Amino acid sequence: MKRALPVVALSIAGLIPLWRYAPSSGTTTTTEVAAPASTPSSSSSTSSPSSSASSSAAASQVVQGSTVNTSKGAVQVEVTFEGDKISSVRMLQQPNHPQTTAAVPKLIQETLQAQSADIDSVSGATITSDGYVTSLQAALDAKG
Protein backbone atom coordinates (compact mmCIF):
# COMPACT_ATOMS: atom_id res chain seq x y z
CA MET A 1 0.00 0.00 0.00
CA LYS A 2 2.90 2.36 0.69
CA ARG A 3 4.13 1.95 -2.89
CA ALA A 4 0.74 1.98 -4.58
CA LEU A 5 -0.06 5.63 -3.96
CA PRO A 6 3.22 7.03 -5.37
CA VAL A 7 3.03 4.67 -8.34
CA VAL A 8 -0.51 5.79 -9.18
CA ALA A 9 0.33 9.46 -8.69
CA LEU A 10 3.45 9.28 -10.87
CA SER A 11 1.61 7.30 -13.53
CA ILE A 12 -1.08 9.97 -13.74
CA ALA A 13 1.55 12.72 -13.77
CA GLY A 14 3.29 10.96 -16.65
CA LEU A 15 0.09 10.53 -18.66
CA ILE A 16 -1.13 14.13 -18.37
CA PRO A 17 1.32 15.47 -21.00
CA LEU A 18 0.23 12.72 -23.36
CA TRP A 19 -3.45 13.63 -22.92
CA ARG A 20 -2.76 17.32 -23.44
CA TYR A 21 -0.49 16.87 -26.47
CA ALA A 22 -1.87 18.41 -29.64
CA PRO A 23 0.42 18.76 -32.64
CA SER A 24 0.35 22.15 -34.30
CA SER A 25 -1.01 21.36 -37.74
CA GLY A 26 -2.56 24.59 -38.94
CA THR A 27 -5.55 26.49 -37.67
CA THR A 28 -8.57 25.17 -35.88
CA THR A 29 -11.74 26.89 -34.83
CA THR A 30 -12.29 26.83 -31.08
CA THR A 31 -14.59 28.43 -28.61
CA GLU A 32 -13.09 29.50 -25.33
CA VAL A 33 -15.31 31.56 -23.10
CA ALA A 34 -13.99 34.03 -20.57
CA ALA A 35 -15.41 34.23 -17.12
CA PRO A 36 -17.35 37.40 -16.38
CA ALA A 37 -15.20 40.27 -15.21
CA SER A 38 -17.02 40.43 -11.89
CA THR A 39 -19.97 38.84 -10.17
CA PRO A 40 -21.98 41.77 -8.84
CA SER A 41 -24.82 40.84 -11.18
CA SER A 42 -25.31 37.58 -9.32
CA SER A 43 -25.47 39.36 -5.97
CA SER A 44 -27.81 42.02 -7.35
CA SER A 45 -30.01 39.34 -8.91
CA THR A 46 -30.79 38.01 -5.44
CA SER A 47 -32.44 41.30 -4.51
CA SER A 48 -34.60 41.62 -7.63
CA PRO A 49 -34.12 38.66 -9.98
CA SER A 50 -36.63 39.59 -12.67
CA SER A 51 -35.61 43.21 -13.14
CA SER A 52 -31.87 42.50 -13.07
CA ALA A 53 -32.10 39.62 -15.52
CA SER A 54 -34.23 41.53 -17.99
CA SER A 55 -32.07 44.65 -17.87
CA SER A 56 -28.83 42.71 -18.40
CA ALA A 57 -30.32 40.74 -21.29
CA ALA A 58 -31.59 43.92 -22.94
CA ALA A 59 -28.27 45.76 -22.57
CA SER A 60 -26.15 42.86 -23.82
CA GLN A 61 -24.54 43.25 -27.26
CA VAL A 62 -22.28 40.77 -29.06
CA VAL A 63 -19.78 42.02 -31.66
CA GLN A 64 -17.35 39.97 -33.75
CA GLY A 65 -13.91 41.27 -34.57
CA SER A 66 -12.30 40.90 -37.95
CA THR A 67 -10.42 37.72 -38.85
CA VAL A 68 -6.68 38.43 -38.68
CA ASN A 69 -4.42 36.07 -40.63
CA THR A 70 -1.10 35.62 -38.84
CA SER A 71 1.85 33.41 -39.73
CA LYS A 72 0.61 30.95 -37.07
CA GLY A 73 -3.01 30.94 -38.29
CA ALA A 74 -6.24 32.93 -38.21
CA VAL A 75 -7.33 34.83 -35.08
CA GLN A 76 -10.84 36.17 -34.47
CA VAL A 77 -12.59 37.28 -31.29
CA GLU A 78 -16.18 37.87 -30.26
CA VAL A 79 -16.82 40.48 -27.57
CA THR A 80 -19.91 40.66 -25.39
CA PHE A 81 -20.78 44.08 -24.00
CA GLU A 82 -23.05 44.87 -21.06
CA GLY A 83 -23.79 48.51 -21.81
CA ASP A 84 -20.38 50.03 -22.54
CA LYS A 85 -18.48 47.49 -20.44
CA ILE A 86 -16.75 44.39 -21.90
CA SER A 87 -18.29 41.48 -20.02
CA SER A 88 -16.68 38.56 -21.90
CA VAL A 89 -14.42 37.72 -24.81
CA ARG A 90 -14.57 34.51 -26.79
CA MET A 91 -12.11 33.19 -29.35
CA LEU A 92 -13.86 32.20 -32.57
CA GLN A 93 -10.62 31.25 -34.35
CA GLN A 94 -7.15 30.71 -33.02
CA PRO A 95 -4.00 28.90 -34.12
CA ASN A 96 -3.70 25.31 -32.94
CA HIS A 97 -0.49 25.88 -31.04
CA PRO A 98 0.49 25.23 -27.39
CA GLN A 99 1.68 28.80 -26.79
CA THR A 100 -1.59 30.16 -28.15
CA THR A 101 -3.62 27.85 -25.96
CA ALA A 102 -1.69 29.07 -22.93
CA ALA A 103 -1.83 32.73 -23.96
CA VAL A 104 -5.57 33.08 -24.70
CA PRO A 105 -6.80 33.03 -21.06
CA LYS A 106 -4.17 35.65 -20.15
CA LEU A 107 -5.17 37.88 -23.05
CA ILE A 108 -8.85 37.61 -22.18
CA GLN A 109 -8.17 38.34 -18.51
CA GLU A 110 -6.13 41.43 -19.38
CA THR A 111 -8.88 42.62 -21.73
CA LEU A 112 -11.51 42.30 -19.02
CA GLN A 113 -9.31 44.22 -16.58
CA ALA A 114 -8.26 46.96 -19.03
CA GLN A 115 -11.69 47.24 -20.71
CA SER A 116 -9.84 48.13 -23.92
CA ALA A 117 -7.46 46.71 -26.53
CA ASP A 118 -4.54 48.45 -24.81
CA ILE A 119 -3.04 45.27 -23.31
CA ASP A 120 0.39 43.68 -23.17
CA SER A 121 1.27 40.81 -25.49
CA VAL A 122 2.02 37.43 -23.94
CA SER A 123 5.65 36.37 -24.08
CA GLY A 124 6.07 33.37 -26.37
CA ALA A 125 2.84 34.12 -28.21
CA THR A 126 3.59 37.55 -29.64
CA ILE A 127 2.16 36.83 -33.10
CA THR A 128 -1.10 35.51 -31.68
CA SER A 129 -1.23 38.40 -29.19
CA ASP A 130 -0.88 40.94 -31.99
CA GLY A 131 -3.64 39.21 -33.99
CA TYR A 132 -5.85 39.11 -30.89
CA VAL A 133 -5.38 42.84 -30.23
CA THR A 134 -6.11 43.70 -33.88
CA SER A 135 -9.32 41.63 -33.92
CA LEU A 136 -10.33 43.00 -30.51
CA GLN A 137 -9.79 46.59 -31.67
CA ALA A 138 -11.94 45.90 -34.75
CA ALA A 139 -14.74 44.63 -32.48
CA LEU A 140 -14.43 47.70 -30.24
CA ASP A 141 -14.53 49.98 -33.29
CA ALA A 142 -17.59 48.18 -34.63
CA LYS A 143 -19.32 48.71 -31.27
CA GLY A 144 -18.71 52.43 -31.57
PDB file of C-alpha atoms in Angstrom:
ATOM      1  CA  MET A   1       0.000   0.000   0.000  1.00  0.00           C
ATOM      2  CA  LYS A   2       2.896   2.359   0.691  1.00  0.00           C
ATOM      3  CA  ARG A   3       4.128   1.947  -2.887  1.00  0.00           C
ATOM      4  CA  ALA A   4       0.745   1.977  -4.583  1.00  0.00           C
ATOM      5  CA  LEU A   5      -0.057   5.626  -3.957  1.00  0.00           C
ATOM      6  CA  PRO A   6       3.224   7.028  -5.367  1.00  0.00           C
ATOM      7  CA  VAL A   7       3.030   4.665  -8.345  1.00  0.00           C
ATOM      8  CA  VAL A   8      -0.514   5.788  -9.184  1.00  0.00           C
ATOM      9  CA  ALA A   9       0.335   9.464  -8.689  1.00  0.00           C
ATOM     10  CA  LEU A  10       3.455   9.279 -10.866  1.00  0.00           C
ATOM     11  CA  SER A  11       1.606   7.301 -13.535  1.00  0.00           C
ATOM     12  CA  ILE A  12      -1.076   9.968 -13.737  1.00  0.00           C
ATOM     13  CA  ALA A  13       1.554  12.721 -13.767  1.00  0.00           C
ATOM     14  CA  GLY A  14       3.286  10.956 -16.650  1.00  0.00           C
ATOM     15  CA  LEU A  15       0.087  10.530 -18.657  1.00  0.00           C
ATOM     16  CA  ILE A  16      -1.134  14.130 -18.367  1.00  0.00           C
ATOM     17  CA  PRO A  17       1.317  15.467 -21.002  1.00  0.00           C
ATOM     18  CA  LEU A  18       0.227  12.719 -23.362  1.00  0.00           C
ATOM     19  CA  TRP A  19      -3.448  13.634 -22.924  1.00  0.00           C
ATOM     20  CA  ARG A  20      -2.757  17.317 -23.437  1.00  0.00           C
ATOM     21  CA  TYR A  21      -0.486  16.873 -26.468  1.00  0.00           C
ATOM     22  CA  ALA A  22      -1.866  18.405 -29.635  1.00  0.00           C
ATOM     23  CA  PRO A  23       0.425  18.755 -32.637  1.00  0.00           C
ATOM     24  CA  SER A  24       0.348  22.149 -34.301  1.00  0.00           C
ATOM     25  CA  SER A  25      -1.010  21.364 -37.736  1.00  0.00           C
ATOM     26  CA  GLY A  26      -2.556  24.588 -38.940  1.00  0.00           C
ATOM     27  CA  THR A  27      -5.546  26.491 -37.670  1.00  0.00           C
ATOM     28  CA  THR A  28      -8.569  25.173 -35.882  1.00  0.00           C
ATOM     29  CA  THR A  29     -11.743  26.888 -34.830  1.00  0.00           C
ATOM     30  CA  THR A  30     -12.288  26.830 -31.079  1.00  0.00           C
ATOM     31  CA  THR A  31     -14.588  28.431 -28.609  1.00  0.00           C
ATOM     32  CA  GLU A  32     -13.088  29.498 -25.334  1.00  0.00           C
ATOM     33  CA  VAL A  33     -15.315  31.556 -23.104  1.00  0.00           C
ATOM     34  CA  ALA A  34     -13.993  34.028 -20.565  1.00  0.00           C
ATOM     35  CA  ALA A  35     -15.410  34.230 -17.122  1.00  0.00           C
ATOM     36  CA  PRO A  36     -17.350  37.398 -16.383  1.00  0.00           C
ATOM     37  CA  ALA A  37     -15.196  40.273 -15.207  1.00  0.00           C
ATOM     38  CA  SER A  38     -17.015  40.433 -11.887  1.00  0.00           C
ATOM     39  CA  THR A  39     -19.967  38.844 -10.174  1.00  0.00           C
ATOM     40  CA  PRO A  40     -21.977  41.772  -8.841  1.00  0.00           C
ATOM     41  CA  SER A  41     -24.819  40.843 -11.182  1.00  0.00           C
ATOM     42  CA  SER A  42     -25.311  37.576  -9.315  1.00  0.00           C
ATOM     43  CA  SER A  43     -25.474  39.364  -5.974  1.00  0.00           C
ATOM     44  CA  SER A  44     -27.811  42.021  -7.350  1.00  0.00           C
ATOM     45  CA  SER A  45     -30.008  39.343  -8.905  1.00  0.00           C
ATOM     46  CA  THR A  46     -30.787  38.011  -5.442  1.00  0.00           C
ATOM     47  CA  SER A  47     -32.439  41.303  -4.505  1.00  0.00           C
ATOM     48  CA  SER A  48     -34.597  41.618  -7.631  1.00  0.00           C
ATOM     49  CA  PRO A  49     -34.122  38.663  -9.980  1.00  0.00           C
ATOM     50  CA  SER A  50     -36.634  39.586 -12.668  1.00  0.00           C
ATOM     51  CA  SER A  51     -35.613  43.212 -13.139  1.00  0.00           C
ATOM     52  CA  SER A  52     -31.870  42.501 -13.073  1.00  0.00           C
ATOM     53  CA  ALA A  53     -32.100  39.617 -15.523  1.00  0.00           C
ATOM     54  CA  SER A  54     -34.231  41.530 -17.995  1.00  0.00           C
ATOM     55  CA  SER A  55     -32.068  44.653 -17.871  1.00  0.00           C
ATOM     56  CA  SER A  56     -28.831  42.714 -18.398  1.00  0.00           C
ATOM     57  CA  ALA A  57     -30.319  40.742 -21.294  1.00  0.00           C
ATOM     58  CA  ALA A  58     -31.594  43.915 -22.937  1.00  0.00           C
ATOM     59  CA  ALA A  59     -28.273  45.757 -22.570  1.00  0.00           C
ATOM     60  CA  SER A  60     -26.153  42.858 -23.823  1.00  0.00           C
ATOM     61  CA  GLN A  61     -24.541  43.247 -27.258  1.00  0.00           C
ATOM     62  CA  VAL A  62     -22.277  40.766 -29.057  1.00  0.00           C
ATOM     63  CA  VAL A  63     -19.778  42.025 -31.662  1.00  0.00           C
ATOM     64  CA  GLN A  64     -17.353  39.975 -33.751  1.00  0.00           C
ATOM     65  CA  GLY A  65     -13.908  41.274 -34.566  1.00  0.00           C
ATOM     66  CA  SER A  66     -12.300  40.902 -37.955  1.00  0.00           C
ATOM     67  CA  THR A  67     -10.418  37.724 -38.854  1.00  0.00           C
ATOM     68  CA  VAL A  68      -6.682  38.429 -38.677  1.00  0.00           C
ATOM     69  CA  ASN A  69      -4.423  36.073 -40.628  1.00  0.00           C
ATOM     70  CA  THR A  70      -1.100  35.616 -38.843  1.00  0.00           C
ATOM     71  CA  SER A  71       1.845  33.413 -39.726  1.00  0.00           C
ATOM     72  CA  LYS A  72       0.610  30.953 -37.069  1.00  0.00           C
ATOM     73  CA  GLY A  73      -3.008  30.943 -38.294  1.00  0.00           C
ATOM     74  CA  ALA A  74      -6.236  32.930 -38.205  1.00  0.00           C
ATOM     75  CA  VAL A  75      -7.328  34.830 -35.078  1.00  0.00           C
ATOM     76  CA  GLN A  76     -10.840  36.172 -34.472  1.00  0.00           C
ATOM     77  CA  VAL A  77     -12.591  37.275 -31.291  1.00  0.00           C
ATOM     78  CA  GLU A  78     -16.177  37.871 -30.262  1.00  0.00           C
ATOM     79  CA  VAL A  79     -16.818  40.477 -27.571  1.00  0.00           C
ATOM     80  CA  THR A  80     -19.914  40.664 -25.387  1.00  0.00           C
ATOM     81  CA  PHE A  81     -20.780  44.079 -23.999  1.00  0.00           C
ATOM     82  CA  GLU A  82     -23.048  44.873 -21.060  1.00  0.00           C
ATOM     83  CA  GLY A  83     -23.788  48.511 -21.812  1.00  0.00           C
ATOM     84  CA  ASP A  84     -20.376  50.033 -22.537  1.00  0.00           C
ATOM     85  CA  LYS A  85     -18.475  47.487 -20.438  1.00  0.00           C
ATOM     86  CA  ILE A  86     -16.748  44.391 -21.896  1.00  0.00           C
ATOM     87  CA  SER A  87     -18.293  41.477 -20.025  1.00  0.00           C
ATOM     88  CA  SER A  88     -16.681  38.565 -21.896  1.00  0.00           C
ATOM     89  CA  VAL A  89     -14.425  37.717 -24.807  1.00  0.00           C
ATOM     90  CA  ARG A  90     -14.572  34.505 -26.795  1.00  0.00           C
ATOM     91  CA  MET A  91     -12.108  33.190 -29.354  1.00  0.00           C
ATOM     92  CA  LEU A  92     -13.863  32.201 -32.573  1.00  0.00           C
ATOM     93  CA  GLN A  93     -10.623  31.254 -34.347  1.00  0.00           C
ATOM     94  CA  GLN A  94      -7.149  30.708 -33.019  1.00  0.00           C
ATOM     95  CA  PRO A  95      -3.996  28.897 -34.123  1.00  0.00           C
ATOM     96  CA  ASN A  96      -3.703  25.307 -32.937  1.00  0.00           C
ATOM     97  CA  HIS A  97      -0.488  25.884 -31.039  1.00  0.00           C
ATOM     98  CA  PRO A  98       0.487  25.233 -27.392  1.00  0.00           C
ATOM     99  CA  GLN A  99       1.685  28.802 -26.786  1.00  0.00           C
ATOM    100  CA  THR A 100      -1.592  30.164 -28.155  1.00  0.00           C
ATOM    101  CA  THR A 101      -3.624  27.850 -25.955  1.00  0.00           C
ATOM    102  CA  ALA A 102      -1.692  29.065 -22.926  1.00  0.00           C
ATOM    103  CA  ALA A 103      -1.834  32.735 -23.960  1.00  0.00           C
ATOM    104  CA  VAL A 104      -5.565  33.084 -24.701  1.00  0.00           C
ATOM    105  CA  PRO A 105      -6.796  33.029 -21.062  1.00  0.00           C
ATOM    106  CA  LYS A 106      -4.171  35.650 -20.151  1.00  0.00           C
ATOM    107  CA  LEU A 107      -5.166  37.883 -23.055  1.00  0.00           C
ATOM    108  CA  ILE A 108      -8.853  37.605 -22.177  1.00  0.00           C
ATOM    109  CA  GLN A 109      -8.169  38.338 -18.505  1.00  0.00           C
ATOM    110  CA  GLU A 110      -6.131  41.432 -19.376  1.00  0.00           C
ATOM    111  CA  THR A 111      -8.880  42.619 -21.730  1.00  0.00           C
ATOM    112  CA  LEU A 112     -11.508  42.304 -19.020  1.00  0.00           C
ATOM    113  CA  GLN A 113      -9.308  44.216 -16.583  1.00  0.00           C
ATOM    114  CA  ALA A 114      -8.259  46.957 -19.028  1.00  0.00           C
ATOM    115  CA  GLN A 115     -11.692  47.239 -20.706  1.00  0.00           C
ATOM    116  CA  SER A 116      -9.844  48.126 -23.920  1.00  0.00           C
ATOM    117  CA  ALA A 117      -7.460  46.715 -26.526  1.00  0.00           C
ATOM    118  CA  ASP A 118      -4.536  48.447 -24.812  1.00  0.00           C
ATOM    119  CA  ILE A 119      -3.042  45.272 -23.311  1.00  0.00           C
ATOM    120  CA  ASP A 120       0.391  43.683 -23.174  1.00  0.00           C
ATOM    121  CA  SER A 121       1.275  40.814 -25.486  1.00  0.00           C
ATOM    122  CA  VAL A 122       2.017  37.425 -23.944  1.00  0.00           C
ATOM    123  CA  SER A 123       5.653  36.366 -24.084  1.00  0.00           C
ATOM    124  CA  GLY A 124       6.073  33.373 -26.370  1.00  0.00           C
ATOM    125  CA  ALA A 125       2.837  34.116 -28.212  1.00  0.00           C
ATOM    126  CA  THR A 126       3.587  37.550 -29.636  1.00  0.00           C
ATOM    127  CA  ILE A 127       2.163  36.832 -33.097  1.00  0.00           C
ATOM    128  CA  THR A 128      -1.101  35.514 -31.679  1.00  0.00           C
ATOM    129  CA  SER A 129      -1.230  38.402 -29.189  1.00  0.00           C
ATOM    130  CA  ASP A 130      -0.881  40.940 -31.993  1.00  0.00           C
ATOM    131  CA  GLY A 131      -3.639  39.214 -33.991  1.00  0.00           C
ATOM    132  CA  TYR A 132      -5.853  39.110 -30.893  1.00  0.00           C
ATOM    133  CA  VAL A 133      -5.381  42.836 -30.234  1.00  0.00           C
ATOM    134  CA  THR A 134      -6.106  43.697 -33.878  1.00  0.00           C
ATOM    135  CA  SER A 135      -9.317  41.629 -33.922  1.00  0.00           C
ATOM    136  CA  LEU A 136     -10.329  43.000 -30.510  1.00  0.00           C
ATOM    137  CA  GLN A 137      -9.792  46.589 -31.666  1.00  0.00           C
ATOM    138  CA  ALA A 138     -11.940  45.895 -34.746  1.00  0.00           C
ATOM    139  CA  ALA A 139     -14.742  44.632 -32.481  1.00  0.00           C
ATOM    140  CA  LEU A 140     -14.431  47.704 -30.244  1.00  0.00           C
ATOM    141  CA  ASP A 141     -14.526  49.983 -33.288  1.00  0.00           C
ATOM    142  CA  ALA A 142     -17.592  48.176 -34.629  1.00  0.00           C
ATOM    143  CA  LYS A 143     -19.324  48.708 -31.273  1.00  0.00           C
ATOM    144  CA  GLY A 144     -18.713  52.427 -31.572  1.00  0.00           C
TER     145      GLY A 144
END
